[in-house]
Amino acid sequence: MDVEERGSTTPRRRKAAESRKRASGESSIYQDEDGRWHGFVSMGKKENGRRDRRHVSGARRTDVVAKVRVLEAKRDAGITEAAGRAPTVGDWLDHWLDNIAARRVRARTLESYRSTVRLHLHPGIGHHRLDRLQPDHLERLYGALADKGLSPASILRVHRVISRALRVASQRGTVARNVATLVDPPTVKRPQTALPLNADEARRVMAAAQAHRNAARWTVALAVGLRQSEALGLRWADVNLDNGTLTVRRGLHRVGGQGLIYEEPKADRSRRTLALPEQLVGALRAHRATQLEERVTAGSLWEDSDLVFAQANGRPIERKSDWHNWKALLREAGVREVRLHDGRHTAATLLLSEGVHPRVVMEVLGHAQMRTTTDTYSHVMPALGRDAADRMGNALWGPPAP
């Protein structure tokens, strides 16, 4: 570090220092008339093109020298925070959301991040200086959220958001470390056990649906296990009735500030082409004919989005409305109440019960890993193991005696 010292030098040294012109970008340290030490470091240029020169001070020269060296090290490493007030955690979270996360994540994910920051992180730790955030700040935040009744899964979501934001800050040298990595995240229980319908219940639901619009919506749900967003975003362009196939290419979602949007699947495995049962192909043909009649009736009010399952005017079906229709259909069919997502579980369970290999079921459902399929449908696996044992017995010892 080359510095120019003033105030504490002898008259001869002070004169020599004054006669030497300081090099561009050189730091300076001097002592004022009150005995306090000051340091100035050139950090480069500001965004407006003006010179960015930072000031530090202290009661002792050694303290100021240390501060000057820290600033010089950051400057030389290309790490220069904006001049002025030190950023808070809230400042960084807002910057991360608007300028970094907004370019990297999907619209629904960004909306979830913003909600978590607004509801939990800003009120809880947003006031702390970013470079002074400590692990115990996060631990107290998680404890306070738990006391308010927030579920472990929701607290884990808070932990993941702050951890991702701090990871970027650490990578850029804005903070020395990601303190979230020093905190144990909340433990989350396994997801709720799947409650699929049995074959008889599924048939009763499909029979009850025949008296309503979009009856094929529920046949598709129970036969090939599409997710709700996938079914509501399905286009006729993605259905080949001649070949008996259906291709999943997108989903329908509602995002705050944007309304209903169509998004491609997040995982590559979710983009898939499914073979349809012959009976389902027939149901879709009948559904398409009915929809064409509705289109003629609607006339100029019809909004053509090429949707397979739509409102009577062609517009998309809201997820909440779709959920209410499912609940009403279960009551009408006299079937126990299960979640809409359990219709997807029903398709998987029926396939496994019919002896379809779990790998094939994984492809049908669009799971990214085999483990997801086997863990989710572990209740079916013992029966499949029994069937495998019986088949091995027949192969080695022949069928059992009557």
PDB file of N, CA and C in Angstrom, residues 78-114:
ATOM      1  N   GLY A  78     -11.898  -6.477  -7.441  1.00  0.00           N
ATOM      2  CA  GLY A  78     -13.084  -6.164  -8.239  1.00  0.00           C
ATOM      3  C   GLY A  78     -14.366  -6.173  -7.439  1.00  0.00           C
ATOM      4  N   ILE A  79     -14.248  -6.055  -6.102  1.00  0.00           N
ATOM      5  CA  ILE A  79     -15.416  -6.061  -5.223  1.00  0.00           C
ATOM      6  C   ILE A  79     -15.612  -4.657  -4.681  1.00  0.00           C
ATOM      7  N   THR A  80     -16.577  -3.940  -5.217  1.00  0.00           N
ATOM      8  CA  THR A  80     -16.811  -2.570  -4.769  1.00  0.00           C
ATOM      9  C   THR A  80     -18.293  -2.369  -4.511  1.00  0.00           C
ATOM     10  N   GLU A  81     -18.656  -2.294  -3.228  1.00  0.00           N
ATOM     11  CA  GLU A  81     -20.045  -2.015  -2.904  1.00  0.00           C
ATOM     12  C   GLU A  81     -20.344  -0.547  -3.182  1.00  0.00           C
ATOM     13  N   ALA A  82     -21.621  -0.259  -3.333  1.00  0.00           N
ATOM     14  CA  ALA A  82     -22.015   1.128  -3.573  1.00  0.00           C
ATOM     15  C   ALA A  82     -21.648   1.993  -2.376  1.00  0.00           C
ATOM     16  N   ALA A  83     -21.220   3.205  -2.656  1.00  0.00           N
ATOM     17  CA  ALA A  83     -20.842   4.117  -1.578  1.00  0.00           C
ATOM     18  C   ALA A  83     -22.079   4.539  -0.800  1.00  0.00           C
ATOM     19  N   GLY A  84     -21.871   4.925   0.443  1.00  0.00           N
ATOM     20  CA  GLY A  84     -22.972   5.389   1.266  1.00  0.00           C
ATOM     21  C   GLY A  84     -23.319   4.388   2.340  1.00  0.00           C
ATOM     22  N   ARG A  85     -24.602   4.352   2.739  1.00  0.00           N
ATOM     23  CA  ARG A  85     -25.064   3.490   3.818  1.00  0.00           C
ATOM     24  C   ARG A  85     -24.840   2.023   3.490  1.00  0.00           C
ATOM     25  N   ALA A  86     -24.348   1.271   4.468  1.00  0.00           N
ATOM     26  CA  ALA A  86     -24.127  -0.161   4.272  1.00  0.00           C
ATOM     27  C   ALA A  86     -25.461  -0.837   3.985  1.00  0.00           C
ATOM     28  N   PRO A  87     -25.520  -1.738   2.993  1.00  0.00           N
ATOM     29  CA  PRO A  87     -26.794  -2.364   2.642  1.00  0.00           C
ATOM     30  C   PRO A  87     -27.298  -3.278   3.749  1.00  0.00           C
ATOM     31  N   THR A  88     -28.601  -3.302   3.913  1.00  0.00           N
ATOM     32  CA  THR A  88     -29.232  -4.215   4.867  1.00  0.00           C
ATOM     33  C   THR A  88     -29.604  -5.514   4.152  1.00  0.00           C
ATOM     34  N   VAL A  89     -30.018  -6.489   4.946  1.00  0.00           N
ATOM     35  CA  VAL A  89     -30.493  -7.744   4.361  1.00  0.00           C
ATOM     36  C   VAL A  89     -31.684  -7.464   3.440  1.00  0.00           C
ATOM     37  N   GLY A  90     -32.557  -6.554   3.869  1.00  0.00           N
ATOM     38  CA  GLY A  90     -33.712  -6.207   3.036  1.00  0.00           C
ATOM     39  C   GLY A  90     -33.298  -5.581   1.716  1.00  0.00           C
ATOM     40  N   ASP A  91     -32.277  -4.715   1.756  1.00  0.00           N
ATOM     41  CA  ASP A  91     -31.778  -4.101   0.515  1.00  0.00           C
ATOM     42  C   ASP A  91     -31.282  -5.166  -0.449  1.00  0.00           C
ATOM     43  N   TRP A  92     -30.505  -6.114   0.079  1.00  0.00           N
ATOM     44  CA  TRP A  92     -29.946  -7.142  -0.794  1.00  0.00           C
ATOM     45  C   TRP A  92     -31.031  -8.070  -1.347  1.00  0.00           C
ATOM     46  N   LEU A  93     -31.998  -8.428  -0.510  1.00  0.00           N
ATOM     47  CA  LEU A  93     -33.077  -9.299  -0.976  1.00  0.00           C
ATOM     48  C   LEU A  93     -33.849  -8.641  -2.114  1.00  0.00           C
ATOM     49  N   ASP A  94     -34.127  -7.352  -1.982  1.00  0.00           N
ATOM     50  CA  ASP A  94     -34.841  -6.643  -3.051  1.00  0.00           C
ATOM     51  C   ASP A  94     -34.013  -6.616  -4.334  1.00  0.00           C
ATOM     52  N   HIS A  95     -32.714  -6.346  -4.200  1.00  0.00           N
ATOM     53  CA  HIS A  95     -31.836  -6.344  -5.370  1.00  0.00           C
ATOM     54  C   HIS A  95     -31.764  -7.735  -5.995  1.00  0.00           C
ATOM     55  N   TRP A  96     -31.639  -8.746  -5.158  1.00  0.00           N
ATOM     56  CA  TRP A  96     -31.553 -10.133  -5.650  1.00  0.00           C
ATOM     57  C   TRP A  96     -32.819 -10.531  -6.391  1.00  0.00           C
ATOM     58  N   LEU A  97     -33.976 -10.177  -5.848  1.00  0.00           N
ATOM     59  CA  LEU A  97     -35.241 -10.527  -6.498  1.00  0.00           C
ATOM     60  C   LEU A  97     -35.389  -9.831  -7.847  1.00  0.00           C
ATOM     61  N   ASP A  98     -35.126  -8.528  -7.880  1.00  0.00           N
ATOM     62  CA  ASP A  98     -35.402  -7.726  -9.072  1.00  0.00           C
ATOM     63  C   ASP A  98     -34.370  -7.911 -10.185  1.00  0.00           C
ATOM     64  N   ASN A  99     -33.122  -8.159  -9.817  1.00  0.00           N
ATOM     65  CA  ASN A  99     -32.064  -8.145 -10.826  1.00  0.00           C
ATOM     66  C   ASN A  99     -31.391  -9.490 -11.074  1.00  0.00           C
ATOM     67  N   ILE A 100     -31.554 -10.437 -10.161  1.00  0.00           N
ATOM     68  CA  ILE A 100     -30.871 -11.723 -10.312  1.00  0.00           C
ATOM     69  C   ILE A 100     -31.875 -12.860 -10.445  1.00  0.00           C
ATOM     70  N   ALA A 101     -32.694 -13.055  -9.404  1.00  0.00           N
ATOM     71  CA  ALA A 101     -33.673 -14.144  -9.454  1.00  0.00           C
ATOM     72  C   ALA A 101     -34.666 -13.960 -10.596  1.00  0.00           C
ATOM     73  N   ALA A 102     -35.041 -12.724 -10.891  1.00  0.00           N
ATOM     74  CA  ALA A 102     -36.026 -12.461 -11.944  1.00  0.00           C
ATOM     75  C   ALA A 102     -35.554 -12.946 -13.310  1.00  0.00           C
ATOM     76  N   ARG A 103     -34.230 -13.053 -13.514  1.00  0.00           N
ATOM     77  CA  ARG A 103     -33.694 -13.505 -14.797  1.00  0.00           C
ATOM     78  C   ARG A 103     -33.393 -14.999 -14.814  1.00  0.00           C
ATOM     79  N   ARG A 104     -33.460 -15.643 -13.653  1.00  0.00           N
ATOM     80  CA  ARG A 104     -33.019 -17.032 -13.573  1.00  0.00           C
ATOM     81  C   ARG A 104     -34.138 -18.036 -13.311  1.00  0.00           C
ATOM     82  N   VAL A 105     -35.215 -17.614 -12.672  1.00  0.00           N
ATOM     83  CA  VAL A 105     -36.238 -18.571 -12.263  1.00  0.00           C
ATOM     84  C   VAL A 105     -37.543 -18.312 -13.005  1.00  0.00           C
ATOM     85  N   ARG A 106     -38.435 -19.284 -12.917  1.00  0.00           N
ATOM     86  CA  ARG A 106     -39.734 -19.184 -13.571  1.00  0.00           C
ATOM     87  C   ARG A 106     -40.633 -18.195 -12.833  1.00  0.00           C
ATOM     88  N   ALA A 107     -41.680 -17.752 -13.528  1.00  0.00           N
ATOM     89  CA  ALA A 107     -42.555 -16.717 -12.971  1.00  0.00           C
ATOM     90  C   ALA A 107     -43.192 -17.161 -11.659  1.00  0.00           C
ATOM     91  N   ARG A 108     -43.655 -18.418 -11.596  1.00  0.00           N
ATOM     92  CA  ARG A 108     -44.286 -18.894 -10.365  1.00  0.00           C
ATOM     93  C   ARG A 108     -43.280 -18.977  -9.227  1.00  0.00           C
ATOM     94  N   THR A 109     -42.062 -19.397  -9.531  1.00  0.00           N
ATOM     95  CA  THR A 109     -41.027 -19.480  -8.505  1.00  0.00           C
ATOM     96  C   THR A 109     -40.686 -18.085  -7.981  1.00  0.00           C
ATOM     97  N   LEU A 110     -40.569 -17.120  -8.882  1.00  0.00           N
ATOM     98  CA  LEU A 110     -40.271 -15.750  -8.465  1.00  0.00           C
ATOM     99  C   LEU A 110     -41.389 -15.195  -7.590  1.00  0.00           C
ATOM    100  N   GLU A 111     -42.626 -15.491  -7.946  1.00  0.00           N
ATOM    101  CA  GLU A 111     -43.756 -15.034  -7.128  1.00  0.00           C
ATOM    102  C   GLU A 111     -43.672 -15.629  -5.723  1.00  0.00           C
ATOM    103  N   SER A 112     -43.294 -16.914  -5.634  1.00  0.00           N
ATOM    104  CA  SER A 112     -43.145 -17.558  -4.333  1.00  0.00           C
ATOM    105  C   SER A 112     -42.020 -16.913  -3.534  1.00  0.00           C
ATOM    106  N   TYR A 113     -40.896 -16.596  -4.196  1.00  0.00           N
ATOM    107  CA  TYR A 113     -39.785 -15.922  -3.529  1.00  0.00           C
ATOM    108  C   TYR A 113     -40.226 -14.572  -2.978  1.00  0.00           C
ATOM    109  N   ARG A 114     -40.916 -13.799  -3.794  1.00  0.00           N
ATOM    110  CA  ARG A 114     -41.352 -12.461  -3.362  1.00  0.00           C
ATOM    111  C   ARG A 114     -42.286 -12.558  -2.158  1.00  0.00           C
TER     112      ARG A 114
END
